[in-house]
Short mmCIF file of C-alpha atoms in Angstrom, two decimals:
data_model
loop_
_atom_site.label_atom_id
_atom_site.label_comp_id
_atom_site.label_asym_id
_atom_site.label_seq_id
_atom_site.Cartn_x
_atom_site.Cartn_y
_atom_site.Cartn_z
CA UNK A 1 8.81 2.86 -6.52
CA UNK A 2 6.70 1.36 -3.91
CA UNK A 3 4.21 4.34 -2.51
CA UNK A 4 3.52 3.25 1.36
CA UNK A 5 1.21 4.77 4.18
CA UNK A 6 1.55 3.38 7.31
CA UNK A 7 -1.56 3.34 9.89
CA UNK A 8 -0.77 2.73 13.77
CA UNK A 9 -2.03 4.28 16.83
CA UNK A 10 1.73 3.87 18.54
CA UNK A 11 4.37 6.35 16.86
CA UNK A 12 6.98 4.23 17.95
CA UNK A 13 6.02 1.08 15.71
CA UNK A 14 4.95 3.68 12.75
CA UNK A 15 8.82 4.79 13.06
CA UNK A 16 9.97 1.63 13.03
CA UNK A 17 8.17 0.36 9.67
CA UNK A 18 9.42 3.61 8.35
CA UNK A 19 12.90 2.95 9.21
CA UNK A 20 13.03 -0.22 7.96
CA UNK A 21 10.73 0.55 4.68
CA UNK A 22 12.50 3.76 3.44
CA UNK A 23 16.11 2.24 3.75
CA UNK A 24 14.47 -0.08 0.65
CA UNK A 25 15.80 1.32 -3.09
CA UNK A 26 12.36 0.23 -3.94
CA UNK A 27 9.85 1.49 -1.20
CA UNK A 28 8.96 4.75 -0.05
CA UNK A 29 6.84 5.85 2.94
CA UNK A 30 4.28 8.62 2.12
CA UNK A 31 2.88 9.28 4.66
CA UNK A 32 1.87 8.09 8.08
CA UNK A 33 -1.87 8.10 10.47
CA UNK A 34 -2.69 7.74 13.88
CA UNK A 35 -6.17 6.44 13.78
CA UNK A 36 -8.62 4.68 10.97
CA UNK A 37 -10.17 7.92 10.05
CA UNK A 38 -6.98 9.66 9.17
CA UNK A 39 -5.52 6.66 7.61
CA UNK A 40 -8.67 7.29 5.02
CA UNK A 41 -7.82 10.86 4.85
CA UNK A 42 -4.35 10.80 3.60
CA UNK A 43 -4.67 6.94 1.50
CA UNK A 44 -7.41 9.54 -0.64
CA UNK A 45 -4.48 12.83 -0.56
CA UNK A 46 -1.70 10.52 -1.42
CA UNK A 47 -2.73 7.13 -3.35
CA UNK A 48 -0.14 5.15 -1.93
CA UNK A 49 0.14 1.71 -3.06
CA UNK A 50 0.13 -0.08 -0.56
CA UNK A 51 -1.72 0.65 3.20
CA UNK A 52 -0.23 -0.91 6.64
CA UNK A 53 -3.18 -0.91 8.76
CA UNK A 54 -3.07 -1.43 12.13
CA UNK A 55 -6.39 -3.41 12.90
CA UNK A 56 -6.81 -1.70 16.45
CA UNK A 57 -6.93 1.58 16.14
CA UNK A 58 -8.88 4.65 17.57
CA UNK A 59 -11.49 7.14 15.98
CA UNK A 60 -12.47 4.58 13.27
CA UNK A 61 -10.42 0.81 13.70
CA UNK A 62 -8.11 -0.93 11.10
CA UNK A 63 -11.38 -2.78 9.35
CA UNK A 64 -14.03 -0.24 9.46
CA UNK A 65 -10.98 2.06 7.43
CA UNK A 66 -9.68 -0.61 5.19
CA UNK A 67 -13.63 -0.73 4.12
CA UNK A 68 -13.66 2.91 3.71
CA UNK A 69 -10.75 2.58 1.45
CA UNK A 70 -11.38 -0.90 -0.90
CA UNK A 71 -14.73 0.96 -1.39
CA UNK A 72 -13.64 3.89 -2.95
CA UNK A 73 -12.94 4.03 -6.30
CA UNK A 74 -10.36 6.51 -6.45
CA UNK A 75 -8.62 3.85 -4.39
CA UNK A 76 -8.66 0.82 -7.13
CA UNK A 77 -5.29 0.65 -7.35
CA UNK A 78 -4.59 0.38 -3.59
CA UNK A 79 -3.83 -2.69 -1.43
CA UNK A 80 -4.11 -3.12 2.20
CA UNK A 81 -2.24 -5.19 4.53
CA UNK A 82 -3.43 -5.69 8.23
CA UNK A 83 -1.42 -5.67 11.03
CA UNK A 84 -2.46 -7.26 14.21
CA UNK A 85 -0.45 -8.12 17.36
CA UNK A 86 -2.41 -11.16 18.18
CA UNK A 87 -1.57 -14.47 15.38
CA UNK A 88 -5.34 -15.40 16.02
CA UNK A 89 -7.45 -12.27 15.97
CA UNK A 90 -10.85 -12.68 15.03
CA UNK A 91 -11.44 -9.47 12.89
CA UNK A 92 -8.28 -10.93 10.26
CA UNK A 93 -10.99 -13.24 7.92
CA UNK A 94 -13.38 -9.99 8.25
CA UNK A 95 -10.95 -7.53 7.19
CA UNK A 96 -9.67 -10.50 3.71
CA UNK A 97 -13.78 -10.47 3.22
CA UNK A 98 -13.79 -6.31 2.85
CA UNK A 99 -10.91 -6.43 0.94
CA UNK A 100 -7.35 -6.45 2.63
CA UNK A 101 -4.76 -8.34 0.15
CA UNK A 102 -3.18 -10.36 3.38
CA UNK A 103 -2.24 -9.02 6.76
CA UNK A 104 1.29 -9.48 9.15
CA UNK A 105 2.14 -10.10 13.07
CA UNK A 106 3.91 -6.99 14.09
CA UNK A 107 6.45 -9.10 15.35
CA UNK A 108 7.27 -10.77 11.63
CA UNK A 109 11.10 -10.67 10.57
CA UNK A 110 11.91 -7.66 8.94
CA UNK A 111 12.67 -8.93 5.93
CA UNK A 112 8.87 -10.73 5.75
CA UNK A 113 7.49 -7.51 6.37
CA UNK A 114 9.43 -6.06 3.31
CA UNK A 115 9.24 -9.21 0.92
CA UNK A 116 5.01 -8.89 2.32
CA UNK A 117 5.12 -4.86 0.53
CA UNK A 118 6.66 -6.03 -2.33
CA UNK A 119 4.58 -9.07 -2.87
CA UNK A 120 1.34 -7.06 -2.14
CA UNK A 121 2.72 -4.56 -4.64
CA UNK A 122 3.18 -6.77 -7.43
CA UNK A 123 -0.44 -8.17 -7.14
CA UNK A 124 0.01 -11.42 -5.07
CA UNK A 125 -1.39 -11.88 -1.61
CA UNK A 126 -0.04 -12.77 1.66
CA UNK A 127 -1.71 -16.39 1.88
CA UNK A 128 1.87 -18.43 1.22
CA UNK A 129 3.77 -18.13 4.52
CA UNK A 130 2.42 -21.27 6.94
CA UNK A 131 1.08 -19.24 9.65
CA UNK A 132 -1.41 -17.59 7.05
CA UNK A 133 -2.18 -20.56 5.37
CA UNK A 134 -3.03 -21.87 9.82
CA UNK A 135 -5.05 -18.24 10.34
CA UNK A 136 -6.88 -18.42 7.05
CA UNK A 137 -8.36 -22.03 7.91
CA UNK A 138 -8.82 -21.20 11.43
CA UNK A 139 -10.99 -18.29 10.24
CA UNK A 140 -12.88 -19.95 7.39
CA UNK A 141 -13.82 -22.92 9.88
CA UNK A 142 -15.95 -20.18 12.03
CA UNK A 143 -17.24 -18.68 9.03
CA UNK A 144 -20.68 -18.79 8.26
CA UNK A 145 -22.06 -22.13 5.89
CA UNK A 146 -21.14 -20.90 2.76
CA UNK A 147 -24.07 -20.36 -0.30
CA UNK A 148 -24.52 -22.20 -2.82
CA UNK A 149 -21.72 -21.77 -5.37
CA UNK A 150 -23.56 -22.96 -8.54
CA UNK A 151 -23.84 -19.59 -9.96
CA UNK A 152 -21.01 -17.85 -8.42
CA UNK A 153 -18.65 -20.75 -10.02
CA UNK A 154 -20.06 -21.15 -13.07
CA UNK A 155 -17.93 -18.83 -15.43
CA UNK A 156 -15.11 -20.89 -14.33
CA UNK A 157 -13.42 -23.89 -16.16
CA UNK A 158 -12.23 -27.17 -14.09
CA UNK A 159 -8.48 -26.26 -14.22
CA UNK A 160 -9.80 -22.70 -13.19
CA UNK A 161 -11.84 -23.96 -10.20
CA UNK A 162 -8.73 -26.49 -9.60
CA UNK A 163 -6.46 -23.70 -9.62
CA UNK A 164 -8.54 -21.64 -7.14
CA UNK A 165 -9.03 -24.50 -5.21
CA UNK A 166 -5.51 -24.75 -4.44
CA UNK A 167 -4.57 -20.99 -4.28
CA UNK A 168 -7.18 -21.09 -1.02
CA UNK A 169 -5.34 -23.78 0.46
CA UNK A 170 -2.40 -21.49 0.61
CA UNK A 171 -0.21 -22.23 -2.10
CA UNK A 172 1.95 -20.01 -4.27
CA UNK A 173 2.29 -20.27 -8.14
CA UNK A 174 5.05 -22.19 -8.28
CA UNK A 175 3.26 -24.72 -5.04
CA UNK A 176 0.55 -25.00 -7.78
CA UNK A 177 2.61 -25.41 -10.75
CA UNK A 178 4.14 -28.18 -9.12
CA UNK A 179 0.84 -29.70 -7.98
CA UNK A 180 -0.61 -30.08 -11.22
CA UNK A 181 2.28 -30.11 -12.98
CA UNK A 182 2.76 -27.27 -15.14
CA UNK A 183 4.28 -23.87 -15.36
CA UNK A 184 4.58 -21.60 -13.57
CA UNK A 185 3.56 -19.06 -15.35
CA UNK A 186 0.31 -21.51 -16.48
CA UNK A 187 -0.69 -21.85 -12.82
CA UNK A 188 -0.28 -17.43 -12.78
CA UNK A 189 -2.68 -17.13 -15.85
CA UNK A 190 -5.50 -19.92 -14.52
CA UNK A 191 -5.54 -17.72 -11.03
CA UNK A 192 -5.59 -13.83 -13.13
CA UNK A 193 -8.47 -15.51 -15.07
CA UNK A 194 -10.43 -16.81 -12.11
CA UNK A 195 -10.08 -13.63 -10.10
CA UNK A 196 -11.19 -11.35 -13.69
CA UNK A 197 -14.31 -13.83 -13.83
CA UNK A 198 -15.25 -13.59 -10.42
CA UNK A 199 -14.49 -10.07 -10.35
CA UNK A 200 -11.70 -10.69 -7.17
CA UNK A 201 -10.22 -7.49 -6.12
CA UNK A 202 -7.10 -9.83 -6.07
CA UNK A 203 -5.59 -13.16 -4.58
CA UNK A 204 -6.54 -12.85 -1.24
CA UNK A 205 -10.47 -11.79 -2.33
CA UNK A 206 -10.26 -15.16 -4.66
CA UNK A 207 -9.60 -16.99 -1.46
CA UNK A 208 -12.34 -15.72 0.49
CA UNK A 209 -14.56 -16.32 -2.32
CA UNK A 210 -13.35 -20.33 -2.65
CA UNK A 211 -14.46 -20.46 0.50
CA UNK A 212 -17.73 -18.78 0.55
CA UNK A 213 -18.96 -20.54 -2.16
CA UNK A 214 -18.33 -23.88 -0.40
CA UNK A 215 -15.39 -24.36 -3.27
CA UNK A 216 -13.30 -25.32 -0.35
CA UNK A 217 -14.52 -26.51 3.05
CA UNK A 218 -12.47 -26.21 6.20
CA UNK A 219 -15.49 -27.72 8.05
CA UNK A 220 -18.53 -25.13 8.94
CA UNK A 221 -19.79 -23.96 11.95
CA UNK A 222 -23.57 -24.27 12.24
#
């Protein structure tokens, strides 16, 4: 079972997701916050697996609490998605960099939303669907010049960095498998041995790091 809190400031949109989430065999809500600081509170009483955080919220927003929460370690096993209203908000590359696995529109299809959980759940990140693979770009391109990657980089192999390469360009597994023409499941142990080298909290923390380290370069701005 899927363990879910959900974190909005508007109780009708928190009833919503928790319409739509408990009808799943798979998903259950446990719990529910109106504001970044409570959202902390109860992701430390209950350990769900999965937090929908609201990026605007009051008390303590979306990305100051997802921060709160990726930096605890009780916490390790928990994975936050960000919700914003807006399809180009400028906090959504912040809140990848401190450690949200992907984030949602509120007005996504329901079935997104509930194929995002489950996706989220099983490890993956929400970087596949084209309007994340548009935001993340968008983001990266007003992101500071990245370091120098030498060191950061090094642990990896070329198929690794290859692999990694790709996975911040958007692509799934299978996208990747087909790129460089392998398995699946060869693409899926290149990426779990990247992010366990580079010490990535998951996909979407590989991502930010290919692009950081100048690995990938959606074109700087000075």
């Amino acid at each position: 079972m899927i363990r879910v809190l959900l974190a909005d400031d508007q109780a009708l949109v928190r009833a919503g997701f928790r319409a739509l989430l408990d009808a799943q065999p798979d998903i259950e809500v446990v719990g529910e916050a109106g504001d970044g600081e409570e959202a902390v509170r109860r992701a430390r009483l209950e350990r769900p697996d999965i937090v929908l955080m609201d990026i605007r919220m009051p008390v303590l927003d979306g990305l100051a609490a997802a921060r709160r929460i990726v930096a605890d370690d009780r916490l390790s096993d928990t994975k936050i998605i960000i919700l914003t209203t807006f399809e180009l908000d400028e906090y959504v590359f912040e809140a990848l960099r401190g450690g949200a696995s992907g984030f949602l529109v509120k007005d996504t299809e329901p079935a997104e939303l509930v194929r995002g959980v489950r996706e989220v759940a099983a490890g993956d990140a929400l970087l596949s669907p084209g309007v994340t693979r548009r935001l993340i770009a968008e983001f990266a391109a007003k992101a500071k010049k990245p370091h120098a990657a030498g060191t950061a980089l090094a642990a990896l192999t070329e198929r690794e960095r290859e692999v990694m390469a790709l996975a911040a360009e958007g692509l799934s597994n299978e996208e990747i498998a087909g790129r460089l023409i392998v398995s699946p499941a060869t693409a899926k142990t290149h990426v779990s041995r990247a992010m366990i080298k580079l010490h990535a909290r998951d996909r979407a923390q590989l991502v930010v790091i290919a692009y950081e380290t100048g690995l990938v370069k959606p074109g700087w701005l000075d």
